[in-house]
Amino acid sequence: MTIKGGRGIDHTSFSGNGSGISLRDLSSVVIDGTEIDPARPDESDVDTDNNTGAGLVIGVEGISEEAPSVVRGLHTSGNTNGIEVQPCTRFTLRGSYTGNNSLSGVYVADGVSNFGACLGIEPLAASVDLGNGVGPDYGRNVFQAADAGRATAICLNLAPPPGALGLPTWPTILAAGNLFGNIDCAVGGTLTRSATCSGQVDLGGISPDGGAAIDLSNCQ
Amino acid sequence: MSFVLSHRTVLLAPRGSWFVLLAACACGARESSSAQGNSTGERSGVSVGDVGAVGVMTPSGSASGEGTPDATVAPPDSSVSEADGEASVGACCGQPEPSCAAGICCVASDCPSSERCLRHTCQSVTCGPVQDSTYYVDPAAGIDVLSSTGAANCPFRSLTHTLSVIGSDAGSGATVEIVNDGFSPVLDPSTGEVFPISPPANVTIVAADTTKNLPTLRLTASQSASDSGGPDYVTGFLLANPGDNLSHLVVDGHLLPPTVISSGIVVLGQTGGIDHVTVENVAGRGIDVEDDILTHGFVSLGPGVVSQNNGSASFFLTGPP
């Protein structure tokens, strides 16, 4: 499934609905928009703006491996959460904008039915890729700033994995080389953090007891 | 003799040989797009060669006859009075306009049963065969009868009827063009549509003119009992076969009561595409794709797809559990 963006009459948007783009079961999507220019973040992309729910929901519920979802040039703004994804969903985000959502730009939470989409995936490796420091293959995503009066730029709402899953921790969330407000993590900087997702910080909900880990590459 | 057409310009011609008195009138939505819509050479247009013996006044005043490829009919913001000056009261683009009289037509019912409304002129037409597997649908002026062929000079009225004529096998492919030369046509149960509209494999449904006046499929509940989803569920388009494409259309559900669950477009795992389509105001999902794990990635959405003001998911994609 491929969604193509463009400008003018070619512009593609899923805005002003209950939710923007919603994936379930073993579905996957490739969003092929023009990567966001931070100076002009709303051109030639694919929009999922101003929905009453989330802009993009990847709620994989299957018990075998789904195809990866690859998203480039997504502009998701004015929603509750910009993107909702589970910790084992095979998901790559590049060159996208997740600012100005009322809660979080990217919201990572484990699903109830299949333990965050981790069942059936072997070997269990990092699946949510918002930017990879190896290469490097930076994300170049523009996340909402911590001081924007919003909840968090990235929320990891993850309790430790349930015992039935047999995992000591959730897979690492890759998030290297992104912009958090004025902080460019392709260069470096210090991000604000909170143990909850309501602290108007860059990173929320990160638990020290193995609940989740995130790789921010050059940022602290 | 030379004429220059403009609003309020009057041309005198004997109607018996298609010389008619042309007088300006306002025809609502058609007005702004009429001149371009009537120019020859458009995809949606019907050349004089198609329609047979028609002689009309060109803007420069020259008469055009059978076989003249670039003859131009009167602009549809003009109405026709018969030479005796008696104006009849009729419908002009669905608007009651006393100044619209016999000879100028906007819908099939404007013409005698023996004639067709082609390019806003009532004409006796011998239906030609469909060319290049391209069928034409004109919800205003088309007719869903056995004598229609769906050719450019004999468009059908509804997508539903057109698809029934195409049948279950479109062979290597068929295109259905919705005529939109003068105004934005609306397709709904009143024009013969039965939901869901589900083409066979390899059928493309597209506006004849992709630059303006996009056709709107208007969902209403009156046909919901025939929907496979039951009496309280309405789907506009159901793309269930490989190679189905929708392009340059609008699907609108604002007339549906909130108790009716609706989807603008439902796609079952297949290999087609949707581009330059707006889906809006449906209570349920705008575009609902039920993907098949064996056909991952084969449904193409965009560019130019807008899904807005829909009740639940704008775009909902599921795969096998």
Coordinates of C-alpha atoms in Angstrom, one line a residue:
Chain A
M1 CA 0.0 0.0 0.0
T2 CA 1.6 3.2 -1.1
I3 CA 0.4 6.8 -0.5
K4 CA 1.9 9.5 -2.7
G5 CA 2.0 13.1 -1.9
G6 CA 2.6 16.2 -4.0
R7 CA 1.8 19.9 -4.2
G8 CA -1.1 21.8 -5.6
I9 CA -3.6 19.5 -7.1
D10 CA -1.4 16.6 -6.3
H11 CA -1.5 17.3 -2.6
T12 CA -2.7 14.4 -0.5
S13 CA -4.3 14.9 2.9
F14 CA -6.3 13.0 5.5
S15 CA -7.3 15.8 7.7
G16 CA -10.3 16.8 9.8
N17 CA -11.5 13.3 10.5
G18 CA -11.9 11.0 13.5
S19 CA -8.4 9.9 12.8
G20 CA -6.0 10.3 9.9
I21 CA -4.5 7.1 8.7
S22 CA -5.2 4.0 10.7
L23 CA -3.6 0.6 10.2
R24 CA -4.7 -2.6 11.8
D25 CA -3.8 -6.3 11.8
L26 CA -0.9 -7.1 9.5
S27 CA -1.3 -4.2 7.2
S28 CA 1.5 -1.8 6.3
V29 CA 1.9 1.4 4.4
V30 CA 4.5 3.3 2.5
I31 CA 4.0 7.0 2.6
D32 CA 6.0 8.7 -0.1
G33 CA 5.9 12.5 0.5
T34 CA 8.6 15.0 0.0
E35 CA 10.8 15.2 3.0
I36 CA 10.1 18.1 5.3
D37 CA 12.0 21.3 4.9
P38 CA 12.0 22.7 8.5
A39 CA 11.7 26.2 7.0
R40 CA 8.7 25.2 4.9
P41 CA 7.3 22.2 6.7
D42 CA 4.0 21.9 4.8
E43 CA 4.9 21.5 1.2
S44 CA 4.6 18.6 -1.1
D45 CA 4.1 16.2 1.8
V46 CA 1.3 14.0 2.9
D47 CA -0.9 15.6 5.6
T48 CA -2.7 14.1 8.5
D49 CA -3.7 17.2 10.3
N50 CA -6.4 18.4 12.7
N51 CA -8.0 15.0 13.3
T52 CA -9.8 14.5 16.6
G53 CA -7.8 11.3 17.2
A54 CA -4.2 10.6 16.0
G55 CA -2.8 11.5 12.7
L56 CA -1.3 8.1 12.0
V57 CA -2.1 5.0 14.0
I58 CA -0.2 1.8 13.4
G59 CA -2.1 -0.7 15.5
V60 CA -0.7 -4.0 14.3
E61 CA -2.5 -6.8 16.0
G62 CA -1.4 -9.9 14.1
I63 CA 0.7 -12.6 15.5
S64 CA 3.1 -13.0 12.7
E65 CA 5.4 -10.6 11.1
E66 CA 3.9 -7.7 9.2
A67 CA 5.6 -5.9 6.3
P68 CA 7.4 -2.8 7.4
S69 CA 5.8 0.6 7.2
V70 CA 8.0 3.3 5.8
V71 CA 7.0 6.9 6.1
R72 CA 8.6 9.9 4.5
G73 CA 7.4 13.4 4.2
L74 CA 4.4 13.1 6.6
H75 CA 3.1 16.2 8.1
T76 CA 1.0 15.3 11.2
S77 CA -0.1 18.3 13.3
G78 CA -3.1 19.5 15.3
N79 CA -4.1 16.0 16.3
T80 CA -4.1 14.4 19.8
N81 CA -1.0 12.4 19.0
G82 CA 0.8 12.8 15.7
I83 CA 1.8 9.2 15.4
E84 CA 0.8 6.2 17.5
V85 CA 2.9 3.0 17.2
Q86 CA 3.7 -0.1 19.2
P87 CA 7.2 -0.9 20.3
C88 CA 7.7 -3.9 18.0
T89 CA 6.0 -2.5 15.0
R90 CA 8.3 -2.4 12.0
F91 CA 8.2 1.3 11.4
T92 CA 10.6 3.8 9.8
L93 CA 10.0 7.5 9.9
R94 CA 12.1 10.0 7.9
G95 CA 11.8 13.6 7.0
S96 CA 8.5 14.1 8.7
Y97 CA 6.9 16.8 10.9
T98 CA 5.1 15.9 14.1
G99 CA 4.8 19.3 15.8
N100 CA 1.8 21.0 17.4
N101 CA -0.2 18.0 18.5
S102 CA -2.1 18.4 21.7
L103 CA -0.5 15.4 23.4
S104 CA 2.6 13.8 21.8
G105 CA 4.3 14.0 18.5
V106 CA 5.2 10.3 18.6
Y107 CA 3.4 8.1 21.1
V108 CA 4.8 4.6 21.6
A109 CA 2.7 2.2 23.7
D110 CA 2.3 -1.5 24.0
G111 CA -0.9 -3.0 22.7
V112 CA -3.1 -5.2 24.9
S113 CA -3.8 -8.0 22.6
N114 CA -0.3 -8.9 21.3
F115 CA 2.1 -7.2 23.7
G116 CA 3.0 -4.3 21.5
A117 CA 3.2 -6.3 18.3
C118 CA 6.2 -8.3 19.6
L119 CA 4.7 -11.7 19.3
G120 CA 5.8 -13.7 16.4
I121 CA 8.8 -11.5 15.5
E122 CA 12.1 -13.2 15.6
P123 CA 14.8 -12.1 16.2
L124 CA 13.5 -9.3 18.3
A125 CA 15.5 -6.2 17.3
A126 CA 14.8 -2.6 17.2
S127 CA 11.7 -2.1 15.2
V128 CA 10.6 1.5 15.6
D129 CA 13.2 3.5 13.7
L130 CA 12.8 7.3 13.9
G131 CA 16.4 7.7 12.9
N132 CA 19.4 5.4 12.9
G133 CA 22.8 6.5 14.2
V134 CA 24.4 3.6 12.2
G135 CA 25.5 4.8 8.9
P136 CA 24.3 7.3 10.0
D137 CA 20.8 7.2 8.6
Y138 CA 19.5 10.1 10.6
G139 CA 15.8 10.7 10.9
R140 CA 15.7 14.4 9.9
N141 CA 12.3 14.5 11.5
V142 CA 11.0 17.7 13.0
F143 CA 9.5 17.0 16.4
Q144 CA 7.5 19.4 18.4
A145 CA 9.4 21.6 20.9
A146 CA 9.3 20.9 24.6
D147 CA 8.2 24.4 25.3
A148 CA 5.3 24.4 22.9
G149 CA 2.7 23.8 25.6
R150 CA 2.3 20.2 24.4
A151 CA 2.8 17.0 26.3
T152 CA 5.9 15.5 24.8
A153 CA 7.8 15.3 21.5
I154 CA 8.2 11.5 22.0
C155 CA 6.3 9.6 24.6
L156 CA 7.3 6.1 25.5
N157 CA 4.3 4.9 27.5
L158 CA 5.7 1.5 28.2
A159 CA 5.5 -0.5 31.4
P160 CA 8.1 -3.3 31.6
P161 CA 7.2 -6.1 29.2
P162 CA 4.8 -8.7 30.6
G163 CA 6.4 -11.9 31.7
A164 CA 4.4 -13.9 29.2
L165 CA 6.4 -12.2 26.5
G166 CA 9.7 -13.4 27.8
L167 CA 11.5 -10.1 27.1
P168 CA 13.8 -8.4 29.6
T169 CA 13.1 -5.1 27.9
W170 CA 11.3 -3.6 25.0
P171 CA 13.3 -3.2 21.9
T172 CA 15.3 0.0 21.7
I173 CA 13.6 2.9 20.0
L174 CA 15.9 4.4 17.4
A175 CA 15.6 8.2 17.2
A176 CA 18.9 9.6 15.9
G177 CA 19.4 12.8 14.1
N178 CA 16.2 14.6 14.5
L179 CA 15.2 18.2 15.3
F180 CA 13.5 18.9 18.7
G181 CA 12.6 22.5 18.4
N182 CA 16.0 24.3 18.0
I183 CA 18.0 21.3 19.1
D184 CA 19.5 19.4 16.1
C185 CA 20.4 16.0 17.3
A186 CA 22.4 15.3 14.2
V187 CA 24.8 17.8 15.9
G188 CA 24.2 17.4 19.6
G189 CA 22.4 18.9 22.5
T190 CA 20.6 18.1 25.7
L191 CA 17.0 17.1 25.6
T192 CA 14.5 17.5 28.5
R193 CA 13.1 14.3 29.9
S194 CA 10.3 13.3 32.3
A195 CA 9.1 10.0 33.7
T196 CA 5.6 10.8 32.5
C197 CA 4.3 11.9 29.2
S198 CA 2.6 15.0 30.5
G199 CA 5.6 17.0 31.3
Q200 CA 6.0 19.2 28.2
V201 CA 9.4 17.7 27.6
D202 CA 11.2 16.3 24.7
L203 CA 11.2 12.7 25.9
G204 CA 8.6 11.4 28.3
G205 CA 7.8 8.1 30.1
I206 CA 11.3 6.7 29.9
S207 CA 11.6 4.2 32.7
P208 CA 14.9 3.3 34.4
D209 CA 13.8 -0.2 35.1
G210 CA 14.0 -1.6 31.7
G211 CA 10.7 -0.3 30.5
A212 CA 12.1 1.2 27.3
A213 CA 15.3 2.6 25.9
I214 CA 15.8 5.1 23.2
D215 CA 18.9 5.8 21.1
L216 CA 19.3 9.6 20.4
S217 CA 22.7 9.3 19.0
N218 CA 24.4 12.7 19.6
C219 CA 21.9 14.1 22.0
Q220 CA 21.9 13.6 25.7
Chain B
M1 CA -22.6 38.1 -42.3
S2 CA -20.6 38.1 -39.1
F3 CA -21.6 37.8 -35.5
V4 CA -19.8 38.2 -32.3
L5 CA -21.3 36.3 -29.4
S6 CA -21.5 37.9 -26.0
H7 CA -24.0 38.1 -23.3
R8 CA -27.2 39.5 -24.6
T9 CA -26.2 39.0 -28.2
V10 CA -29.0 37.7 -30.4
L11 CA -28.5 35.6 -33.4
L12 CA -31.3 34.9 -35.8
A13 CA -31.6 31.6 -37.6
P14 CA -34.4 29.4 -38.9
R15 CA -34.7 26.4 -36.6
G16 CA -35.9 24.0 -39.2
S17 CA -32.3 23.8 -40.6
W18 CA -30.8 24.4 -37.2
F19 CA -30.8 28.1 -37.5
V20 CA -32.1 29.4 -34.3
L21 CA -32.5 32.5 -32.4
L22 CA -29.9 32.5 -29.7
A23 CA -30.4 34.8 -26.8
A24 CA -28.4 35.1 -23.7
C25 CA -29.6 33.7 -20.5
A26 CA -27.9 32.8 -17.2
C27 CA -27.7 29.1 -16.6
G28 CA -26.4 29.1 -13.2
A29 CA -23.3 27.0 -12.6
R30 CA -22.8 26.4 -16.3
E31 CA -22.1 29.9 -17.0
S32 CA -18.5 30.3 -16.1
S33 CA -17.4 27.1 -17.8
S34 CA -19.6 27.0 -20.8
A35 CA -17.4 28.3 -23.5
Q36 CA -14.5 26.1 -22.8
G37 CA -16.8 23.2 -22.2
N38 CA -18.2 23.5 -25.7
S39 CA -15.0 23.9 -27.6
T40 CA -14.2 21.0 -29.7
G41 CA -11.3 18.7 -29.1
E42 CA -11.9 18.1 -25.4
R43 CA -11.9 14.5 -24.2
S44 CA -15.5 14.9 -23.1
G45 CA -16.6 16.7 -26.2
V46 CA -18.6 15.3 -29.0
S47 CA -17.4 16.4 -32.3
V48 CA -19.9 17.3 -34.9
G49 CA -18.7 14.4 -36.9
D50 CA -19.9 12.2 -34.1
V51 CA -23.3 13.7 -33.8
G52 CA -24.2 13.8 -37.5
A53 CA -26.1 16.4 -39.3
V54 CA -25.9 19.5 -37.1
G55 CA -25.5 23.0 -38.4
V56 CA -25.1 25.7 -35.9
M57 CA -23.8 29.1 -35.7
T58 CA -20.2 29.5 -34.8
P59 CA -19.1 32.5 -32.8
S60 CA -18.0 34.1 -35.9
G61 CA -21.3 33.5 -37.5
S62 CA -20.3 30.9 -40.0
A63 CA -22.6 27.9 -40.3
S64 CA -21.1 24.5 -39.8
G65 CA -22.6 21.4 -41.2
E66 CA -22.2 17.7 -41.1
G67 CA -18.6 16.5 -40.9
T68 CA -17.2 19.9 -40.0
P69 CA -14.8 18.9 -37.2
D70 CA -14.6 22.1 -35.4
A71 CA -18.1 23.4 -35.4
T72 CA -19.2 25.1 -32.2
V73 CA -22.6 25.1 -30.7
A74 CA -24.1 28.0 -28.9
P75 CA -22.6 28.7 -25.5
P76 CA -24.7 27.2 -22.9
D77 CA -25.3 30.4 -21.2
S78 CA -27.4 31.2 -24.1
S79 CA -30.9 30.0 -24.6
V80 CA -32.9 29.5 -27.7
S81 CA -36.2 30.9 -28.6
E82 CA -37.9 29.6 -31.7
A83 CA -38.2 31.9 -34.6
D84 CA -41.7 32.8 -33.6
G85 CA -40.3 34.2 -30.4
E86 CA -42.3 31.9 -28.1
A87 CA -40.3 30.9 -25.2
S88 CA -41.2 27.8 -23.3
V89 CA -40.6 27.3 -19.6
G90 CA -38.1 24.5 -19.0
A91 CA -35.2 23.3 -17.0
C92 CA -31.8 24.6 -17.8
C93 CA -29.2 22.8 -15.8
G94 CA -31.8 21.9 -13.4
Q95 CA -32.8 25.5 -12.7
P96 CA -36.2 26.7 -13.7
E97 CA -35.5 29.4 -16.3
P98 CA -38.3 30.8 -18.3
S99 CA -35.8 32.0 -20.9
C100 CA -34.6 28.5 -21.6
A101 CA -36.6 27.2 -24.5
A102 CA -36.8 24.3 -26.9
G103 CA -33.6 23.6 -28.7
I104 CA -31.3 24.4 -25.8
C105 CA -31.0 21.5 -23.4
C106 CA -29.1 20.6 -20.3
V107 CA -30.8 17.4 -19.3
A108 CA -32.2 14.6 -21.4
S109 CA -35.7 15.5 -20.5
D110 CA -35.2 18.9 -22.2
C111 CA -35.4 17.1 -25.5
P112 CA -38.1 15.2 -27.3
S113 CA -37.9 11.5 -26.7
S114 CA -36.6 11.0 -30.2
E115 CA -33.6 13.3 -29.7
R116 CA -30.7 13.5 -27.4
C117 CA -29.1 16.4 -25.6
L118 CA -25.6 16.6 -26.8
R119 CA -23.5 19.6 -26.1
H120 CA -26.6 21.5 -25.0
T121 CA -28.4 21.0 -28.3
C122 CA -31.3 18.5 -28.9
Q123 CA -30.3 16.4 -31.8
S124 CA -31.4 13.3 -33.6
V125 CA -28.5 10.9 -33.2
T126 CA -27.5 7.5 -34.5
C127 CA -25.6 6.0 -31.7
G128 CA -22.1 5.1 -32.6
P129 CA -20.0 2.2 -31.3
V130 CA -17.8 2.5 -28.3
Q131 CA -14.3 3.5 -29.3
D132 CA -11.2 2.2 -27.6
S133 CA -13.2 0.7 -24.8
T134 CA -14.1 4.1 -23.5
Y135 CA -17.6 4.6 -22.3
Y136 CA -19.2 7.9 -21.5
V137 CA -21.5 8.7 -18.6
D138 CA -23.5 11.9 -18.5
P139 CA -25.8 12.0 -15.5
A140 CA -27.6 15.0 -16.8
A141 CA -28.0 14.3 -20.5
G142 CA -27.3 10.6 -20.8
I143 CA -29.9 7.9 -21.1
D144 CA -29.8 4.4 -19.7
V145 CA -31.7 2.6 -22.4
L146 CA -30.9 -0.3 -24.7
S147 CA -30.5 2.0 -27.6
S148 CA -27.6 3.8 -25.9
T149 CA -24.2 2.5 -26.5
G150 CA -22.1 4.5 -24.1
A151 CA -20.2 6.1 -27.1
A152 CA -19.4 9.7 -27.0
N153 CA -22.5 10.7 -28.8
C154 CA -24.7 8.3 -26.8
P155 CA -23.6 8.5 -23.2
F156 CA -25.2 6.5 -20.5
R157 CA -26.7 8.3 -17.5
S158 CA -25.3 6.2 -14.7
L159 CA -22.1 4.4 -13.7
T160 CA -24.3 1.5 -12.5
H161 CA -25.8 1.0 -15.9
T162 CA -22.5 1.4 -17.7
L163 CA -20.8 -1.2 -15.6
S164 CA -23.7 -3.6 -16.2
V165 CA -23.2 -3.2 -19.9
I166 CA -19.5 -3.8 -19.5
G167 CA -20.3 -6.9 -17.6
S168 CA -18.1 -9.0 -15.5
D169 CA -15.2 -9.1 -17.9
A170 CA -13.7 -5.8 -19.2
G171 CA -11.1 -7.7 -21.1
S172 CA -7.8 -5.9 -21.3
G173 CA -9.4 -2.9 -19.7
A174 CA -12.1 -0.2 -20.1
T175 CA -12.4 3.4 -19.2
V176 CA -15.5 5.1 -18.1
E177 CA -15.4 8.9 -18.5
I178 CA -17.9 11.1 -16.7
V179 CA -18.9 14.0 -18.9
N180 CA -18.3 17.3 -17.0
D181 CA -17.9 19.9 -19.7
G182 CA -20.4 22.4 -18.5
F183 CA -20.7 22.0 -14.7
S184 CA -19.9 19.5 -12.0
P185 CA -22.2 16.6 -12.4
V186 CA -23.8 14.8 -9.5
L187 CA -24.3 11.0 -9.6
D188 CA -26.7 9.6 -7.1
P189 CA -29.7 7.3 -6.9
S190 CA -31.8 10.0 -8.7
T191 CA -29.5 9.5 -11.8
G192 CA -29.7 5.7 -11.6
E193 CA -26.8 4.9 -9.2
V194 CA -27.1 1.8 -7.0
F195 CA -24.5 1.6 -4.2
P196 CA -21.9 0.3 -4.0
I197 CA -20.6 1.0 -7.4
S198 CA -18.3 -2.0 -8.1
P199 CA -16.5 -2.2 -11.4
P200 CA -15.1 -5.5 -12.8
A201 CA -11.4 -5.9 -13.1
N202 CA -9.4 -3.4 -15.1
V203 CA -11.8 -0.6 -15.2
T204 CA -10.9 3.1 -14.7
I205 CA -13.5 5.6 -13.8
V206 CA -12.4 9.1 -14.4
A207 CA -13.7 12.6 -15.1
A208 CA -13.7 13.4 -18.8
D209 CA -12.1 16.7 -18.1
T210 CA -9.6 16.4 -15.3
T211 CA -9.0 20.1 -14.9
K212 CA -12.4 21.3 -13.6
N213 CA -15.9 20.5 -12.6
L214 CA -15.1 17.2 -11.0
P215 CA -18.0 14.8 -10.8
T216 CA -19.5 14.1 -7.4
L217 CA -20.8 10.7 -6.3
R218 CA -23.3 11.7 -3.7
L219 CA -24.2 9.1 -1.2
T220 CA -27.7 8.8 0.0
A221 CA -29.5 6.3 2.1
S222 CA -32.2 5.5 -0.4
Q223 CA -30.3 2.7 -1.9
S224 CA -28.8 1.3 1.2
A225 CA -30.9 -1.8 1.3
S226 CA -29.1 -3.0 -1.8
D227 CA -25.7 -2.5 -0.2
S228 CA -24.0 -5.7 0.7
G229 CA -23.3 -4.4 4.1
G230 CA -27.0 -4.3 5.0
P231 CA -29.7 -1.7 5.2
D232 CA -27.8 0.7 7.5
Y233 CA -24.5 0.7 5.6
V234 CA -23.7 2.6 2.5
T235 CA -20.5 2.3 0.5
G236 CA -19.9 4.6 -2.5
F237 CA -17.3 2.7 -4.5
L238 CA -16.3 -0.9 -3.9
L239 CA -13.1 -1.8 -5.6
A240 CA -12.9 -5.5 -5.3
N241 CA -11.1 -6.5 -8.5
P242 CA -7.6 -6.1 -9.8
G243 CA -6.8 -3.1 -11.9
D244 CA -9.6 -0.9 -10.8
N245 CA -8.8 2.8 -10.7
L246 CA -10.6 5.9 -9.7
S247 CA -9.4 9.3 -10.8
H248 CA -10.6 13.0 -10.5
L249 CA -13.8 12.4 -8.6
V250 CA -15.5 13.5 -5.4
V251 CA -17.4 11.2 -3.1
D252 CA -19.6 13.1 -0.7
G253 CA -21.8 11.8 2.1
H254 CA -23.1 14.9 3.6
L255 CA -26.7 14.0 2.9
L256 CA -26.5 10.7 4.8
P257 CA -28.2 10.7 8.2
P258 CA -25.8 10.1 11.0
T259 CA -27.4 6.7 11.8
V260 CA -26.2 5.3 8.5
I261 CA -22.7 3.9 8.6
S262 CA -20.9 4.8 5.5
S263 CA -17.7 4.5 3.7
G264 CA -16.7 6.5 0.7
I265 CA -14.5 3.9 -0.9
V266 CA -13.8 0.3 0.1
V267 CA -10.9 -1.4 -1.5
L268 CA -10.3 -5.1 -1.2
G269 CA -6.7 -6.2 -1.7
Q270 CA -6.1 -5.6 -5.4
T271 CA -3.8 -3.8 -7.8
G272 CA -5.5 -0.6 -8.7
G273 CA -5.1 3.0 -7.7
I274 CA -6.9 6.1 -6.5
D275 CA -5.7 9.5 -7.4
H276 CA -7.1 13.0 -7.3
V277 CA -10.1 11.8 -5.5
T278 CA -11.7 13.7 -2.6
V279 CA -13.8 11.7 0.0
E280 CA -15.7 13.8 2.5
N281 CA -18.5 14.0 5.0
V282 CA -19.1 10.3 5.4
A283 CA -20.0 9.1 8.9
G284 CA -17.6 6.1 8.8
R285 CA -14.3 5.6 7.0
G286 CA -13.3 7.8 4.1
I287 CA -11.2 5.2 2.4
D288 CA -11.2 1.7 3.8
V289 CA -8.6 -0.7 2.4
E290 CA -8.8 -4.3 3.4
D291 CA -5.3 -5.3 2.4
D292 CA -4.3 -8.8 1.5
I293 CA -1.0 -10.1 2.8
L294 CA -0.3 -11.5 -0.6
T295 CA -0.8 -8.2 -2.4
H296 CA 1.0 -5.9 0.0
G297 CA 1.9 -2.7 -1.5
F298 CA -0.1 -3.0 -4.7
V299 CA -2.8 -0.5 -3.9
S300 CA -1.7 3.0 -4.8
L301 CA -3.2 6.0 -3.2
G302 CA -2.4 9.5 -4.5
P303 CA -1.3 11.9 -5.6
G304 CA -4.0 14.3 -5.0
V305 CA -6.1 12.2 -2.6
V306 CA -8.0 14.2 0.0
S307 CA -10.1 12.6 2.8
Q308 CA -11.7 15.1 5.0
N309 CA -14.5 15.6 7.5
N310 CA -15.2 11.9 7.8
G311 CA -16.5 10.5 11.0
S312 CA -14.0 7.9 11.9
A313 CA -10.8 7.0 10.2
S314 CA -9.9 9.1 7.2
F315 CA -8.0 6.2 5.8
F316 CA -8.3 2.8 7.3
L317 CA -6.1 -0.1 6.3
T318 CA -6.4 -3.7 7.6
G319 CA -4.7 -6.8 6.7
P320 CA -5.4 -10.4 7.6
P321 CA -5.2 -11.1 11.4

